[in-house]
mmCIF file of C-alpha atoms in Angstrom:
data_model
loop_
_atom_site.group_PDB
_atom_site.id
_atom_site.type_symbol
_atom_site.label_atom_id
_atom_site.label_comp_id
_atom_site.label_asym_id
_atom_site.label_seq_id
_atom_site.Cartn_x
_atom_site.Cartn_y
_atom_site.Cartn_z
ATOM 1 C CA MET A 148 -46.641 102.826 50.066
ATOM 2 C CA PHE A 149 -47.553 98.903 52.674
ATOM 3 C CA LEU A 150 -50.525 98.189 49.905
ATOM 4 C CA GLU A 151 -49.982 95.772 47.472
ATOM 5 C CA ASN A 152 -51.250 95.380 44.120
ATOM 6 C CA THR A 153 -55.203 93.448 43.739
ATOM 7 C CA VAL A 154 -54.127 90.414 41.513
ATOM 8 C CA ASN A 155 -58.319 89.714 40.168
ATOM 9 C CA HIS A 156 -59.025 92.896 38.711
ATOM 10 C CA LYS A 157 -63.108 91.351 38.020
ATOM 11 C CA GLU A 158 -62.887 90.721 42.333
ATOM 12 C CA GLN A 159 -61.403 93.845 44.091
ATOM 13 C CA PHE A 160 -63.176 95.043 47.114
ATOM 14 C CA GLY A 161 -62.375 98.275 49.372
ATOM 15 C CA TRP A 162 -60.588 97.562 52.247
ATOM 16 C CA ILE A 163 -59.926 99.058 55.779
ATOM 17 C CA GLU A 164 -57.200 100.246 57.441
ATOM 18 C CA VAL A 165 -56.483 101.238 60.701
ATOM 19 C CA ILE A 166 -53.954 103.981 62.411
ATOM 20 C CA CYS A 167 -53.823 102.830 66.227
ATOM 21 C CA GLY A 168 -51.663 104.018 68.955
ATOM 22 C CA SER A 169 -50.450 106.036 71.994
ATOM 23 C CA MET A 170 -51.921 109.432 72.940
ATOM 24 C CA PHE A 171 -48.987 111.920 70.829
ATOM 25 C CA SER A 172 -48.114 109.042 67.890
ATOM 26 C CA GLY A 173 -49.565 110.639 65.033
ATOM 27 C CA LYS A 174 -52.890 108.165 64.318
ATOM 28 C CA THR A 175 -54.029 112.025 62.973
ATOM 29 C CA GLU A 176 -51.322 112.925 60.952
ATOM 30 C CA GLU A 177 -51.421 109.633 59.612
ATOM 31 C CA LEU A 178 -54.850 110.018 58.526
ATOM 32 C CA ILE A 179 -54.831 113.191 56.863
ATOM 33 C CA ARG A 180 -52.359 112.733 55.240
ATOM 34 C CA ARG A 181 -53.232 109.560 53.372
ATOM 35 C CA LEU A 182 -57.239 111.718 52.820
ATOM 36 C CA LYS A 183 -55.127 114.382 51.155
ATOM 37 C CA ARG A 184 -53.178 111.850 48.620
ATOM 38 C CA ALA A 185 -57.431 110.763 47.312
ATOM 39 C CA GLN A 186 -58.235 114.469 47.130
ATOM 40 C CA PHE A 187 -55.154 114.915 45.284
ATOM 41 C CA ALA A 188 -55.768 111.725 42.870
ATOM 42 C CA LYS A 189 -59.778 113.319 42.484
ATOM 43 C CA GLN A 190 -61.102 110.774 43.660
ATOM 44 C CA LYS A 191 -64.086 111.547 46.423
ATOM 45 C CA VAL A 192 -63.066 111.672 50.022
ATOM 46 C CA GLU A 193 -65.492 112.233 53.433
ATOM 47 C CA ILE A 194 -64.069 112.139 56.444
ATOM 48 C CA PHE A 195 -65.874 111.538 60.003
ATOM 49 C CA LYS A 196 -65.153 112.475 63.426
ATOM 50 C CA PRO A 197 -66.930 112.032 67.105
ATOM 51 C CA ALA A 198 -69.151 114.972 68.563
ATOM 52 C CA ILE A 199 -68.102 115.082 71.339
ATOM 53 C CA ASP A 200 -64.304 115.125 70.150
ATOM 54 C CA THR A 201 -64.046 119.399 69.860
ATOM 55 C CA ARG A 202 -60.441 119.549 70.910
ATOM 56 C CA TYR A 203 -59.273 122.029 68.425
ATOM 57 C CA HIS A 204 -61.938 122.433 66.017
ATOM 58 C CA ASP A 205 -66.385 121.957 65.587
ATOM 59 C CA GLU A 206 -65.525 120.385 61.672
ATOM 60 C CA MET A 207 -61.044 119.824 61.246
ATOM 61 C CA VAL A 208 -60.103 116.968 61.602
ATOM 62 C CA VAL A 209 -57.028 118.808 63.511
ATOM 63 C CA SER A 210 -53.315 116.364 64.188
ATOM 64 C CA HIS A 211 -51.612 118.323 67.627
ATOM 65 C CA ASP A 212 -48.766 119.538 64.927
ATOM 66 C CA SER A 213 -51.588 121.871 64.136
ATOM 67 C CA ASN A 214 -52.791 120.225 60.495
ATOM 68 C CA GLU A 215 -56.387 119.604 58.973
ATOM 69 C CA ILE A 216 -58.888 118.517 57.244
ATOM 70 C CA ARG A 217 -62.331 119.145 56.684
ATOM 71 C CA SER A 218 -65.123 116.379 58.568
ATOM 72 C CA THR A 219 -68.558 115.811 59.488
ATOM 73 C CA PRO A 220 -68.531 115.462 63.430
ATOM 74 C CA VAL A 221 -70.959 112.565 63.935
ATOM 75 C CA PRO A 222 -72.746 111.776 66.582
ATOM 76 C CA ALA A 223 -72.845 107.624 66.772
ATOM 77 C CA ALA A 224 -72.029 104.963 64.061
ATOM 78 C CA ALA A 225 -74.668 104.293 62.694
ATOM 79 C CA ASN A 226 -74.407 108.808 60.752
ATOM 80 C CA ILE A 227 -71.676 107.411 59.183
ATOM 81 C CA ALA A 228 -73.298 104.690 56.520
ATOM 82 C CA ILE A 229 -75.791 107.647 55.708
ATOM 83 C CA LEU A 230 -73.212 110.314 54.858
ATOM 84 C CA ALA A 231 -70.664 107.749 53.451
ATOM 85 C CA GLN A 232 -72.554 106.203 50.134
ATOM 86 C CA GLY A 233 -71.056 107.223 47.185
ATOM 87 C CA CYS A 234 -67.239 107.947 48.525
ATOM 88 C CA ASP A 235 -64.205 106.082 47.163
ATOM 89 C CA VAL A 236 -62.807 107.073 50.668
ATOM 90 C CA VAL A 237 -63.709 107.191 54.500
ATOM 91 C CA GLY A 238 -60.919 108.530 56.702
ATOM 92 C CA ILE A 239 -62.254 108.136 60.327
ATOM 93 C CA ASP A 240 -60.570 109.799 63.256
ATOM 94 C CA GLU A 241 -60.965 109.150 67.036
ATOM 95 C CA ALA A 242 -63.042 105.525 66.597
ATOM 96 C CA GLN A 243 -62.603 104.333 70.061
ATOM 97 C CA PHE A 244 -65.313 106.830 70.147
ATOM 98 C CA PHE A 245 -68.244 105.482 68.282
ATOM 99 C CA ASP A 246 -70.549 103.155 69.664
ATOM 100 C CA ASP A 247 -69.325 99.253 68.849
ATOM 101 C CA GLU A 248 -71.888 99.320 65.339
ATOM 102 C CA ILE A 249 -68.696 101.398 63.997
ATOM 103 C CA VAL A 250 -67.063 98.093 63.702
ATOM 104 C CA LYS A 251 -69.860 95.871 60.868
ATOM 105 C CA ILE A 252 -70.393 100.680 59.642
ATOM 106 C CA CYS A 253 -66.944 100.004 58.090
ATOM 107 C CA ASN A 254 -66.219 97.170 57.452
ATOM 108 C CA ASP A 255 -70.227 97.152 54.970
ATOM 109 C CA LEU A 256 -68.251 99.612 53.427
ATOM 110 C CA ALA A 257 -65.325 98.407 52.667
ATOM 111 C CA ASN A 258 -67.617 95.739 51.702
ATOM 112 C CA SER A 259 -69.823 98.379 48.931
ATOM 113 C CA GLY A 260 -65.863 99.399 47.549
ATOM 114 C CA ILE A 261 -64.871 101.859 49.262
ATOM 115 C CA ARG A 262 -61.465 102.211 51.039
ATOM 116 C CA VAL A 263 -62.434 103.076 54.313
ATOM 117 C CA ILE A 264 -59.083 104.840 56.542
ATOM 118 C CA VAL A 265 -59.330 104.497 59.949
ATOM 119 C CA ALA A 266 -57.173 105.799 63.238
ATOM 120 C CA GLY A 267 -57.468 105.975 66.959
ATOM 121 C CA LEU A 268 -56.150 105.199 70.757
ATOM 122 C CA ASP A 269 -55.800 101.015 70.734
ATOM 123 C CA MET A 270 -55.797 101.877 74.517
ATOM 124 C CA ASP A 271 -56.780 103.793 77.395
ATOM 125 C CA PHE A 272 -55.508 105.184 79.980
ATOM 126 C CA LYS A 273 -55.103 102.465 81.747
ATOM 127 C CA GLY A 274 -53.701 100.039 79.212
ATOM 128 C CA ASN A 275 -57.140 98.076 78.120
ATOM 129 C CA PRO A 276 -57.909 98.108 74.591
ATOM 130 C CA PHE A 277 -60.027 100.336 73.841
ATOM 131 C CA GLY A 278 -63.306 100.043 72.417
ATOM 132 C CA PRO A 279 -64.188 99.140 68.932
ATOM 133 C CA MET A 280 -60.419 99.194 68.889
ATOM 134 C CA PRO A 281 -59.783 95.388 68.758
ATOM 135 C CA ALA A 282 -62.308 94.440 66.508
ATOM 136 C CA LEU A 283 -61.880 97.228 63.903
ATOM 137 C CA MET A 284 -57.594 96.250 64.366
ATOM 138 C CA ALA A 285 -58.726 91.995 63.687
ATOM 139 C CA THR A 286 -61.351 92.448 60.208
ATOM 140 C CA ALA A 287 -58.700 95.259 58.490
ATOM 141 C CA GLU A 288 -56.355 94.415 55.837
ATOM 142 C CA TYR A 289 -53.506 97.173 56.927
ATOM 143 C CA VAL A 290 -52.830 97.773 60.741
ATOM 144 C CA THR A 291 -50.040 100.787 60.918
ATOM 145 C CA LYS A 292 -48.818 101.252 64.272
ATOM 146 C CA VAL A 293 -47.582 104.025 65.141
ATOM 147 C CA HIS A 294 -45.946 105.543 68.538
ATOM 148 C CA ALA A 295 -44.490 108.496 70.275
ATOM 149 C CA VAL A 296 -41.550 109.324 72.206
ATOM 150 C CA CYS A 297 -41.838 108.858 75.896
ATOM 151 C CA THR A 298 -41.408 111.677 78.001
ATOM 152 C CA ARG A 299 -39.165 110.075 80.376
ATOM 153 C CA THR A 300 -37.644 107.930 78.378
ATOM 154 C CA GLY A 301 -36.580 108.814 75.733
ATOM 155 C CA ASN A 302 -37.561 104.531 74.602
ATOM 156 C CA LEU A 303 -41.107 104.838 71.956
ATOM 157 C CA ALA A 304 -44.088 104.951 73.532
ATOM 158 C CA ASN A 305 -47.659 103.072 73.759
ATOM 159 C CA TYR A 306 -48.904 104.322 76.567
ATOM 160 C CA SER A 307 -51.331 107.079 77.262
ATOM 161 C CA PHE A 308 -51.103 108.139 80.695
ATOM 162 C CA ARG A 309 -53.441 109.748 82.360
ATOM 163 C CA LYS A 310 -51.824 112.929 84.471
ATOM 164 C CA ALA A 311 -55.499 114.556 85.524
ATOM 165 C CA ASP A 312 -57.147 113.237 88.189
ATOM 166 C CA ASN A 313 -60.056 112.418 86.420
ATOM 167 C CA GLU A 314 -61.552 108.002 86.394
ATOM 168 C CA ASN A 315 -63.717 108.847 83.026
ATOM 169 C CA LEU A 316 -62.731 106.040 80.469
ATOM 170 C CA VAL A 317 -63.976 108.926 77.909
ATOM 171 C CA PHE A 318 -61.812 112.272 79.129
ATOM 172 C CA LEU A 319 -60.068 114.698 75.876
ATOM 173 C CA GLY A 320 -57.166 116.385 76.387
ATOM 174 C CA GLU A 321 -53.678 117.617 76.007
ATOM 175 C CA THR A 322 -50.334 117.510 77.497
ATOM 176 C CA GLU A 323 -51.117 118.858 80.623
ATOM 177 C CA GLU A 324 -53.051 116.050 80.490
ATOM 178 C CA TYR A 325 -52.234 113.049 79.125
ATOM 179 C CA GLU A 326 -48.492 111.471 79.256
ATOM 180 C CA PRO A 327 -46.613 109.118 76.868
ATOM 181 C CA LEU A 328 -44.652 106.339 78.342
ATOM 182 C CA SER A 329 -42.822 103.071 77.333
ATOM 183 C CA ARG A 330 -43.850 100.428 79.288
ATOM 184 C CA ALA A 331 -41.876 100.656 81.813
ATOM 185 C CA ALA A 332 -41.949 104.183 82.716
ATOM 186 C CA TYR A 333 -45.627 103.586 82.438
ATOM 187 C CA TYR A 334 -45.465 100.943 84.926
ATOM 188 C CA ARG A 335 -43.826 102.368 86.987
ATOM 189 C CA ALA A 336 -45.955 105.262 86.902
ATOM 190 C CA MET A 337 -49.442 103.286 87.568
ATOM 191 C CA ARG A 338 -47.353 101.463 90.686
ATOM 192 C CA LYS A 339 -46.845 104.952 92.336
ATOM 193 C CA VAL A 340 -50.654 106.315 91.804
ATOM 194 C CA GLN A 341 -51.605 102.569 93.310
ATOM 195 C CA GLU A 342 -49.121 103.744 96.247
ATOM 196 C CA ILE A 343 -51.360 107.151 96.661
ATOM 197 C CA ASP A 344 -54.390 105.686 96.456
ATOM 198 C CA SER A 345 -53.681 103.371 99.059
ATOM 199 C CA GLU A 346 -51.777 105.854 101.109
ATOM 200 C CA LYS A 347 -54.926 107.862 101.132
ATOM 201 C CA THR A 348 -56.852 105.316 101.398
ATOM 202 C CA THR A 349 -54.950 104.357 104.589
ATOM 203 C CA LYS A 350 -55.684 108.358 106.169
ATOM 204 C CA ASN A 351 -59.471 107.991 105.439
ATOM 205 C CA GLN A 352 -59.792 104.452 107.487
ATOM 206 C CA GLU A 353 -58.552 106.669 110.428
#
């Protein structure tokens, strides 16, 4: 296991683990695996996800492989602080969709002795750091970056290319809307999109 043994048990606090990567990289699968191990160990576990994420189920955190665990949908990060009291382990899925307060909430929970496990996209479809994820990764004790397989090259993929014509930052979708790509494949795909957009602009101006 990646966690090191605590030397001074009198000073033991909680900690934050971040699982990040692109779409279809197994983030939620790894989150569920860690949470189920904690449940098996008879620890008190609570799992939260953004209320807007209803792709598979209203109340379950579900991976692309249909692995699932019961969760509590919340509209904002502040709700987690209230509902997580008395827990040993707190899991948070799709953290990139929460407001920036999620960073303080996670650190407050860790400071109170709770193990916090967070999963989320580290980059949006434009290849930019996504929401509160960079700050969560910076303040976490442990960061695990998982990768998908590029659908075009077969190499490791760490970009989520949006196939759907939608510019909204928050846009839930599956394989019909997103495609995991390697850096090279993503660069070529984005360049093609820019060329198409440029052609459309030129035609509209004629």
